[in-house]
PDB file of C-alpha atoms in Angstrom:
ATOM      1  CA  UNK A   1      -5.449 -16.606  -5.715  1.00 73.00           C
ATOM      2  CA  UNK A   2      -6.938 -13.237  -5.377  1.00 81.00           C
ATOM      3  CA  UNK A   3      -5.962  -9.893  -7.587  1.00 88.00           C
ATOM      4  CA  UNK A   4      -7.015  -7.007  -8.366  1.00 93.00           C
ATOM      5  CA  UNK A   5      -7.115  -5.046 -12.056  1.00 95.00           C
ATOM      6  CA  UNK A   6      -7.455  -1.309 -12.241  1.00 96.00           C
ATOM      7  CA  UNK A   7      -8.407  -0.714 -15.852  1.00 94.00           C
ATOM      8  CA  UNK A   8      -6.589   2.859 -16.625  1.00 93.00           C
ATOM      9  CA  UNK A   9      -3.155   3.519 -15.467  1.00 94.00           C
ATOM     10  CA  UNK A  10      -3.971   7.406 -16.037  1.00 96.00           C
ATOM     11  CA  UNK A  11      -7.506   9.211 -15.839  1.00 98.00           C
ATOM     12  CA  UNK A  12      -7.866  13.051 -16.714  1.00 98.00           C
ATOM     13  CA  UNK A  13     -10.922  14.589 -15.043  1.00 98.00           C
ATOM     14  CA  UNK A  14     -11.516  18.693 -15.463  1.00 98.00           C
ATOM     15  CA  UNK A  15     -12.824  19.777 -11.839  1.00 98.00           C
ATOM     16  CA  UNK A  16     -16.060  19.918 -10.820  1.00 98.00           C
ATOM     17  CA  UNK A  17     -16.368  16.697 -13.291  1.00 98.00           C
ATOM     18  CA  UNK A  18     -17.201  12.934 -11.928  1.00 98.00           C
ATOM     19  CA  UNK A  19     -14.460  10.850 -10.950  1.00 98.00           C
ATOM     20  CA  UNK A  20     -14.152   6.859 -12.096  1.00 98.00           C
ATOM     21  CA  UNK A  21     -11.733   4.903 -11.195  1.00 98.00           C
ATOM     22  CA  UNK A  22     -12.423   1.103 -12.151  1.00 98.00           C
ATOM     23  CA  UNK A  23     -11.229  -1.739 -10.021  1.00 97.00           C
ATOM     24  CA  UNK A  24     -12.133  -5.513 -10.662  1.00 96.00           C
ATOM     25  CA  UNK A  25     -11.306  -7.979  -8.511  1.00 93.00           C
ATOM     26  CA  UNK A  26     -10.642 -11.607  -8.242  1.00 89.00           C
ATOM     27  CA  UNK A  27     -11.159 -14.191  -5.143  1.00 81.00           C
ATOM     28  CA  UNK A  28     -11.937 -17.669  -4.323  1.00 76.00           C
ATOM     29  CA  UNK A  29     -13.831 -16.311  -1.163  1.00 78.00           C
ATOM     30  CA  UNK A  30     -16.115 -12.843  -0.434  1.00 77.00           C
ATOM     31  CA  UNK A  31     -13.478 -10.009  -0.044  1.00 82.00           C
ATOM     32  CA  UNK A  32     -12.438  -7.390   2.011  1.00 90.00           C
ATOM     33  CA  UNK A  33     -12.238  -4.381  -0.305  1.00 93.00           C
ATOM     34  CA  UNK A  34     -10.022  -1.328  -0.017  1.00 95.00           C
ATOM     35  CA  UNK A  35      -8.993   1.981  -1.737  1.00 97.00           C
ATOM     36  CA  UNK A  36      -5.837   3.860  -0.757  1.00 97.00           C
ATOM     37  CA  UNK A  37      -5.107   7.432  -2.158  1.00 97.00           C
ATOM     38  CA  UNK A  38      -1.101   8.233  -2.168  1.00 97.00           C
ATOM     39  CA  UNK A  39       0.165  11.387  -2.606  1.00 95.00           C
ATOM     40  CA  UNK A  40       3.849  12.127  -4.484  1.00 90.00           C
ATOM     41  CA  UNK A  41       6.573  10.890  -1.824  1.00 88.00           C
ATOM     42  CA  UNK A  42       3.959   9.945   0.591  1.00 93.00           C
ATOM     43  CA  UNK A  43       2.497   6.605   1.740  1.00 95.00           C
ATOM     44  CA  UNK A  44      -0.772   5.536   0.808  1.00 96.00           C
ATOM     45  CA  UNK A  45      -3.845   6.559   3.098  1.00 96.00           C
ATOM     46  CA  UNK A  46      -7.128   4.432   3.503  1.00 95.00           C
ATOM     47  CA  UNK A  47      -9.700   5.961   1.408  1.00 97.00           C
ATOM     48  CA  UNK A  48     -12.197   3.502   2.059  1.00 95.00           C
ATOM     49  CA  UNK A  49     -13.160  -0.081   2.584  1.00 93.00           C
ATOM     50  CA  UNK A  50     -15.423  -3.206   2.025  1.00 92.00           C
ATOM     51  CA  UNK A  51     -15.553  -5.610   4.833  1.00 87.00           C
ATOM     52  CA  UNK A  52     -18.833  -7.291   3.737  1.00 79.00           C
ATOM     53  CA  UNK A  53     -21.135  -4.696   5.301  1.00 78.00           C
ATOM     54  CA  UNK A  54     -23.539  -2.663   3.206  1.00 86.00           C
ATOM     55  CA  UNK A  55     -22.210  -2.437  -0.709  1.00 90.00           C
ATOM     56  CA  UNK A  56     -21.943   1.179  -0.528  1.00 95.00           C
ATOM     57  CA  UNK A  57     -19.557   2.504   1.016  1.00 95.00           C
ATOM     58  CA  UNK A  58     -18.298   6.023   1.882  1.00 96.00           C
ATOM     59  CA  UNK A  59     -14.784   7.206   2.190  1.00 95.00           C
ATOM     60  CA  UNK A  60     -12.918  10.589   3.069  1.00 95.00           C
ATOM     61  CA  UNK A  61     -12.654  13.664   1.026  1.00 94.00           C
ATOM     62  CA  UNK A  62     -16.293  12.856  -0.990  1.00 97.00           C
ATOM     63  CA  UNK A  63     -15.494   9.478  -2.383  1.00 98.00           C
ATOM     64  CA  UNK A  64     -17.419   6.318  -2.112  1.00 97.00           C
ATOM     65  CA  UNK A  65     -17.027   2.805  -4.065  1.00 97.00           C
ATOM     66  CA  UNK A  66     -20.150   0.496  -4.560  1.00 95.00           C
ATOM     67  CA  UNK A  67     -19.260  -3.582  -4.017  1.00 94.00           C
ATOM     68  CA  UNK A  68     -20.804  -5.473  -7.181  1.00 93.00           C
ATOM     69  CA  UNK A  69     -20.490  -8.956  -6.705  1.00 90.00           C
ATOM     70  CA  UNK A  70     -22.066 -10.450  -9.867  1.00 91.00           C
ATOM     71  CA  UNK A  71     -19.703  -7.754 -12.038  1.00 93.00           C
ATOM     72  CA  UNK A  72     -16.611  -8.678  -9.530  1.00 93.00           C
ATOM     73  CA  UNK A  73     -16.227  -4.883  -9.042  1.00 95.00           C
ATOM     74  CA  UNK A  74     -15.551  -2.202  -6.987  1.00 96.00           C
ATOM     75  CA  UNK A  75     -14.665   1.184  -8.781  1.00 98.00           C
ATOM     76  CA  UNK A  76     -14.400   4.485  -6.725  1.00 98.00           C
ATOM     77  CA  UNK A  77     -16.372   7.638  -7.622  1.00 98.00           C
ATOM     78  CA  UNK A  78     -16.694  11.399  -6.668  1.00 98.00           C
ATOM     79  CA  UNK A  79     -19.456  13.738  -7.830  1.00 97.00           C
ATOM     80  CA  UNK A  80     -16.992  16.579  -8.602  1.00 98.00           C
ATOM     81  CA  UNK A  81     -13.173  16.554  -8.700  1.00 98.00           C
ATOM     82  CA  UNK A  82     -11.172  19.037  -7.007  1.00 97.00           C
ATOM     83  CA  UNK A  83      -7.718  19.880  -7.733  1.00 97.00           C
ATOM     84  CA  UNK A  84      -6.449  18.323  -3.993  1.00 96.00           C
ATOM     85  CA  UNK A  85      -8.020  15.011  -5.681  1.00 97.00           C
ATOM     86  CA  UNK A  86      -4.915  14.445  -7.830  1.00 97.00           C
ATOM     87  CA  UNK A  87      -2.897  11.612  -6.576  1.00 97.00           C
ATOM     88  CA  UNK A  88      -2.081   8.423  -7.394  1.00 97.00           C
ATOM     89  CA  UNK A  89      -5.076   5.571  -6.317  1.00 97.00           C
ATOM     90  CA  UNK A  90      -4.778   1.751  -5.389  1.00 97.00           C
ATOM     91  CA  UNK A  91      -7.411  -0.777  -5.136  1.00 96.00           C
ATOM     92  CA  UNK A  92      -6.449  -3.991  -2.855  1.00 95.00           C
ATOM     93  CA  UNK A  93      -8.165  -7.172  -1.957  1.00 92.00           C
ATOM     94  CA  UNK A  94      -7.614  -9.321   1.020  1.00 88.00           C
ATOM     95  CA  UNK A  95     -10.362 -11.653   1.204  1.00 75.00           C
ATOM     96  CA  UNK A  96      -8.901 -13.280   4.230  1.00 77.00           C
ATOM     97  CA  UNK A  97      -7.679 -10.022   6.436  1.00 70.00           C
ATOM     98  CA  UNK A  98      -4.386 -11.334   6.883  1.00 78.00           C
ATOM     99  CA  UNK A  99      -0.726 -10.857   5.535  1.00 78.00           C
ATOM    100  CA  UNK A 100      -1.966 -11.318   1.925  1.00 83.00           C
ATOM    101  CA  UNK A 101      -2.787  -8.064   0.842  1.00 89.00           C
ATOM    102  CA  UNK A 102      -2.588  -7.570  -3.128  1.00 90.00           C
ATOM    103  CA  UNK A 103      -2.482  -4.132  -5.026  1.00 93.00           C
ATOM    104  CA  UNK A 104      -3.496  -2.997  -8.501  1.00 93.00           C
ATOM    105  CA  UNK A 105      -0.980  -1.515 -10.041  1.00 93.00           C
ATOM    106  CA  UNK A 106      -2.822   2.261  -9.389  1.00 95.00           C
ATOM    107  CA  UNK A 107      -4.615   4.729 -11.368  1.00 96.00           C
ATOM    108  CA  UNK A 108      -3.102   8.362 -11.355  1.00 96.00           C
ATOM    109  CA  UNK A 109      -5.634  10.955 -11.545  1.00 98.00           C
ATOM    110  CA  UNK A 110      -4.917  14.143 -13.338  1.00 98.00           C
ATOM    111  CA  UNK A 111      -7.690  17.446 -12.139  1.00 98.00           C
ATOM    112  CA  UNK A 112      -7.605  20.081 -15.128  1.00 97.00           C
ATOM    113  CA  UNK A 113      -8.948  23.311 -13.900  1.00 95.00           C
TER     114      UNK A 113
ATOM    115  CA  UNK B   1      -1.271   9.622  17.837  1.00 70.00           C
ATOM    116  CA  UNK B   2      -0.379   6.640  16.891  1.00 77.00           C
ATOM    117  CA  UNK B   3       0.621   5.493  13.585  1.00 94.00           C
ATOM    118  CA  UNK B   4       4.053   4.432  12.019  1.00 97.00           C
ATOM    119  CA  UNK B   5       6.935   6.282  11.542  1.00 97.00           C
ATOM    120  CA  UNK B   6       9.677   5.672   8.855  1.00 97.00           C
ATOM    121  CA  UNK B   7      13.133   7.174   8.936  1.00 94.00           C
ATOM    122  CA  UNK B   8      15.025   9.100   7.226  1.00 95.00           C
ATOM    123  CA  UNK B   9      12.864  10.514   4.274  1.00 95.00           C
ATOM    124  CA  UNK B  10      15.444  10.340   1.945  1.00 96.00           C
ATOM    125  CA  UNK B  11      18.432   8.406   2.259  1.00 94.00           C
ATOM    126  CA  UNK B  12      21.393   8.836  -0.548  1.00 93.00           C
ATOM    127  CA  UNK B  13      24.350   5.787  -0.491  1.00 90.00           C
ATOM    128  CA  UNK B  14      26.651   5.032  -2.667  1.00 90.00           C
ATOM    129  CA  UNK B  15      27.007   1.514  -4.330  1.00 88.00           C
ATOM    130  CA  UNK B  16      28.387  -1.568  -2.704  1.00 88.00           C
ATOM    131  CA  UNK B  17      26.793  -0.414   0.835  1.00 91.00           C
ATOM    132  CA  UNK B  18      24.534  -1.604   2.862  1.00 93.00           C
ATOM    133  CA  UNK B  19      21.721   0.594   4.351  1.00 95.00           C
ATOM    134  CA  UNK B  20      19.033  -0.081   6.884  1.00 96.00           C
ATOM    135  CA  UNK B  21      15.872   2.213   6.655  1.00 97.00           C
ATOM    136  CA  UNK B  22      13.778   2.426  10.196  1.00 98.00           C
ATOM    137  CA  UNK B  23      10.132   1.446  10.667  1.00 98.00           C
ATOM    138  CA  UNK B  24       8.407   2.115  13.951  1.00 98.00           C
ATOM    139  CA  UNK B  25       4.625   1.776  15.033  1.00 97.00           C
ATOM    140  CA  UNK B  26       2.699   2.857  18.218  1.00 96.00           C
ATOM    141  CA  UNK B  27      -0.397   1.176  16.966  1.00 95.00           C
ATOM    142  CA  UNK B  28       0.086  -2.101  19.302  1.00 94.00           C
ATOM    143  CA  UNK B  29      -0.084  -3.721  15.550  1.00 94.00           C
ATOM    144  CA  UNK B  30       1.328  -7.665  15.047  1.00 94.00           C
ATOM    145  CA  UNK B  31       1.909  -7.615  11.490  1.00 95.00           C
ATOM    146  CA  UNK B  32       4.466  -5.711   9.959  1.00 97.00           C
ATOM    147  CA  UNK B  33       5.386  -5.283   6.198  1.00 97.00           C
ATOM    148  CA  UNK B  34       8.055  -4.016   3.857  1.00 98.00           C
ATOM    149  CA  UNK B  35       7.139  -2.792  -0.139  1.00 97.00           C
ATOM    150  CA  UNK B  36       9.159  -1.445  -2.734  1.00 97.00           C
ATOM    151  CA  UNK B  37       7.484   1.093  -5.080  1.00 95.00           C
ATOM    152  CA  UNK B  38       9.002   1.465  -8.454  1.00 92.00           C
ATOM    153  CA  UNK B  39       6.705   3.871 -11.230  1.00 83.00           C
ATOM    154  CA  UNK B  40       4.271   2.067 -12.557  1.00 76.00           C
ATOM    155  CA  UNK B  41       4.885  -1.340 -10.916  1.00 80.00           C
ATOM    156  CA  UNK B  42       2.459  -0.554  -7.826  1.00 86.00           C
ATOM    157  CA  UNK B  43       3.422  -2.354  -4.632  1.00 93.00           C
ATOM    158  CA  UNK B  44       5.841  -5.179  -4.363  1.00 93.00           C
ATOM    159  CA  UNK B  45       6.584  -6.877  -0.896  1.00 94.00           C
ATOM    160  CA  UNK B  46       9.758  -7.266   0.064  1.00 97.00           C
ATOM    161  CA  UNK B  47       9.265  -9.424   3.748  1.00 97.00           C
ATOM    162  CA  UNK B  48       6.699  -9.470   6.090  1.00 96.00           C
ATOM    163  CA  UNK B  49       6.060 -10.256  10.107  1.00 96.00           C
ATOM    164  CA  UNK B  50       3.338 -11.581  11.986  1.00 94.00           C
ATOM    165  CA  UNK B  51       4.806 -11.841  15.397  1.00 94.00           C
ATOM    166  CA  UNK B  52       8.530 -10.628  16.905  1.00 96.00           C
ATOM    167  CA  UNK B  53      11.146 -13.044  16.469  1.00 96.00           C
ATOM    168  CA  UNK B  54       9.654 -14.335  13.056  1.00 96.00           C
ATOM    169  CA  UNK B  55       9.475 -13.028   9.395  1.00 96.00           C
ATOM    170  CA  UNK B  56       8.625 -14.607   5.956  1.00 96.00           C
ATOM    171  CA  UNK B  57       9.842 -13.814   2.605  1.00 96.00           C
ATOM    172  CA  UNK B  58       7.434 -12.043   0.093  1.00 94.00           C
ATOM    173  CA  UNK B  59       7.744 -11.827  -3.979  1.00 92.00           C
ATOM    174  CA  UNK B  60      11.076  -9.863  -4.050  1.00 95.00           C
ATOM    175  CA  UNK B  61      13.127 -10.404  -0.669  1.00 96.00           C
ATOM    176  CA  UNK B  62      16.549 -11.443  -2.297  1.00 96.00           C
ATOM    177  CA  UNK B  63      19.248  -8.066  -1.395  1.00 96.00           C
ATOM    178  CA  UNK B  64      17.181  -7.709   1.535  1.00 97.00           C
ATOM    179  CA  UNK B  65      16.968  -8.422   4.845  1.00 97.00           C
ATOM    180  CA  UNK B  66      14.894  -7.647   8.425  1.00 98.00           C
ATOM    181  CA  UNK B  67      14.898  -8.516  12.001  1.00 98.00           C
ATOM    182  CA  UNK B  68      11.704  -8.060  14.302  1.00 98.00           C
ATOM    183  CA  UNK B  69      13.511  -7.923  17.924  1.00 97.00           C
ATOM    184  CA  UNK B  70      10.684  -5.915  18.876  1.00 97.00           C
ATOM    185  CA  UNK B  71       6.703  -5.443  18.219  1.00 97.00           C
ATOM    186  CA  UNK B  72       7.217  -1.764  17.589  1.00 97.00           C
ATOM    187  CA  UNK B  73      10.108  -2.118  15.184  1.00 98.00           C
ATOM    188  CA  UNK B  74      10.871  -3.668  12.043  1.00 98.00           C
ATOM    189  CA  UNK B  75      13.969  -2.644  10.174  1.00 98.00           C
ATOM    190  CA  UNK B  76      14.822  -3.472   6.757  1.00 98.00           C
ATOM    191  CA  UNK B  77      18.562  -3.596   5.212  1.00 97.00           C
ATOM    192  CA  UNK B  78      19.733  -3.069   1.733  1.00 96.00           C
ATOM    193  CA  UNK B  79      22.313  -4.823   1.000  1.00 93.00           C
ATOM    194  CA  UNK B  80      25.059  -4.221  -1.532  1.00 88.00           C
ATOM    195  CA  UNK B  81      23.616  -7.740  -2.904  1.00 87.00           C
ATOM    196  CA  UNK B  82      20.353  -5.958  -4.304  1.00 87.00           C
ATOM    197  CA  UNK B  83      21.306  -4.902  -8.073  1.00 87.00           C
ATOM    198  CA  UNK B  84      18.493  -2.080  -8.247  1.00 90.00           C
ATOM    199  CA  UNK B  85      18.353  -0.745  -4.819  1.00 93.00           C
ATOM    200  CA  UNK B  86      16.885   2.688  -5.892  1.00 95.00           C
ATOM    201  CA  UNK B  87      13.500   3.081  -4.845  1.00 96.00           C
ATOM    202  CA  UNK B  88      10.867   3.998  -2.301  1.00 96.00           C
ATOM    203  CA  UNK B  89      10.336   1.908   0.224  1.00 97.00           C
ATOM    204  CA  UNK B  90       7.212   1.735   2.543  1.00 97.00           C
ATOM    205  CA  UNK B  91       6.291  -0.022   5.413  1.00 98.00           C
ATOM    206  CA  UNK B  92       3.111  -0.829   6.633  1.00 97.00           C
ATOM    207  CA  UNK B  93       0.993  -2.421  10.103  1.00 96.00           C
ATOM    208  CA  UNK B  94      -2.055  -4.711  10.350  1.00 93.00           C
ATOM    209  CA  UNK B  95      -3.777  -6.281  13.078  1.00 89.00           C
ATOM    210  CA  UNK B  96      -6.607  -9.238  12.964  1.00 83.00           C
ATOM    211  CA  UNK B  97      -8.890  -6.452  14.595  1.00 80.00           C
ATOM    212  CA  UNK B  98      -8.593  -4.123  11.962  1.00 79.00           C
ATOM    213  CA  UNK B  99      -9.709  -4.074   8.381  1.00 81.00           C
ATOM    214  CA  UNK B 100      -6.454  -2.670   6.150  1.00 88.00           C
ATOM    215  CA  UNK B 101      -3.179  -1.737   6.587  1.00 94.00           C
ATOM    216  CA  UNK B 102      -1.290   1.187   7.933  1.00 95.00           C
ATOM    217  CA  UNK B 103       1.387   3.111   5.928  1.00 97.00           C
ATOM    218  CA  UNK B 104       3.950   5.081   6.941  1.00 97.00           C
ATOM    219  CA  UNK B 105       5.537   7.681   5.047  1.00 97.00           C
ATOM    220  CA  UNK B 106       8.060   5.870   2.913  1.00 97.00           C
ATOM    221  CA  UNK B 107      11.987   6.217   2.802  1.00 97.00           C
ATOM    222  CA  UNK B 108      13.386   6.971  -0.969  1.00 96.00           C
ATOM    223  CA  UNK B 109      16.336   5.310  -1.392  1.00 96.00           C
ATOM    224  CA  UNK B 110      19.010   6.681  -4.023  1.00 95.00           C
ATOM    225  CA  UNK B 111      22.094   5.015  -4.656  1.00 90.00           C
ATOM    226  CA  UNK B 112      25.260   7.040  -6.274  1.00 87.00           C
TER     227      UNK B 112
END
């Protein structure tokens, strides 16, 4: 069965600093690959995705997540934080597009300015 | 625009009553879905929908129940039989066409 692991429930960045936030992922088959960014008492909002296309990939607001299939992989990153970046961040896997989405338990990311 | 719309915001009830939170989409989605969001338990889902008429149970459905009458609506109930009701709730929309799912802004659920 597929899952995902976000190693880091919390991550403090100053601004202007990179961003990391580390996803690995597990499936029996090639994933689809997703971020979601969720602001407090809001829903969560497609960042970004991986649907087997080219390994980079770019999102909204700056960030982008590389697909590393031999390292089972697919962390987010942003040159340089800004304090609208703070928010609470998901990684999901559905490697079949279909009902069976599953969710990392999400990373919130603190901006210090 | 389309997307999904959840109502009310914020919903206060006291204990031993049922509640049904709203969940409507414009997106001409199939699937439909229902999580629960506790801190620092990320998403758990509750029931799901792939067609009207016909729903399946996900990892925590027992309190709960939904109907999907209609492609545009799914409503979910709390019922008085859920020992933890207080939450936020999300639904989301998917279709085989599109890569993802669609959130809506989340009901959160206190119960006094």
């Amino acid at each position: 069965a597929q899952s995902v692991t976000q190693l880091g429930s919390h991550v403090s960045v100053s601004e202007g600093a990179l961003v990391l936030l580390r996803c690995n992922y597990s499936s029996s088959v090639p994933p689809y690959l997703f971020w979601y960014v969720q602001y407090p008492n809001q829903g969560l909002q497609l960042l970004l995705k991986y649907t087997s296309a080219a390994t980079l990939v770019k999102g909204i607001n700056g960030f982008e997540a590389e697909f590393k299939k031999s390292e089972t992989s697919f962390h987010l990153t942003k040159p340089s934080a800004h304090m609208s970046d703070a928010a609470e961040y998901f990684c999901a896997v559905n490697p079949y597009n279909n009902n069976d989405m599953r969710f990392g338990a999400g990373t919130r990311l603190t901006v210090k300015p | 625009d389309g997307g999904i719309t959840q109502s009310p915001k914020y919903l206060f009830r006291k204990e031993g009553q049922n509640v049904t939170l709203s969940c409507e989409q414009n997106l001409n989605h199939d699937a439909m879905y229902w999580y629960r969001q506790d801190p620092g338990q990320g998403l758990r889902l509750i029931y799901y929908s792939q067609i009207v008429n016909d729903f399946q149970k996900g990892d925590i459905a027992e309190g709960y129940s939904v109907s999907r009458e209609k492609k545009e609506s799914f409503p979910l109930t709390v019922t008085s039989a859920q020992k933890n009701p207080t939450a936020f709730y999300l639904c989301a929309s998917s279709s085989r066409d599109s890569y993802g799912y669609t959130f809506g802004s989340g009901t959160r659920l206190t119960i006094v």
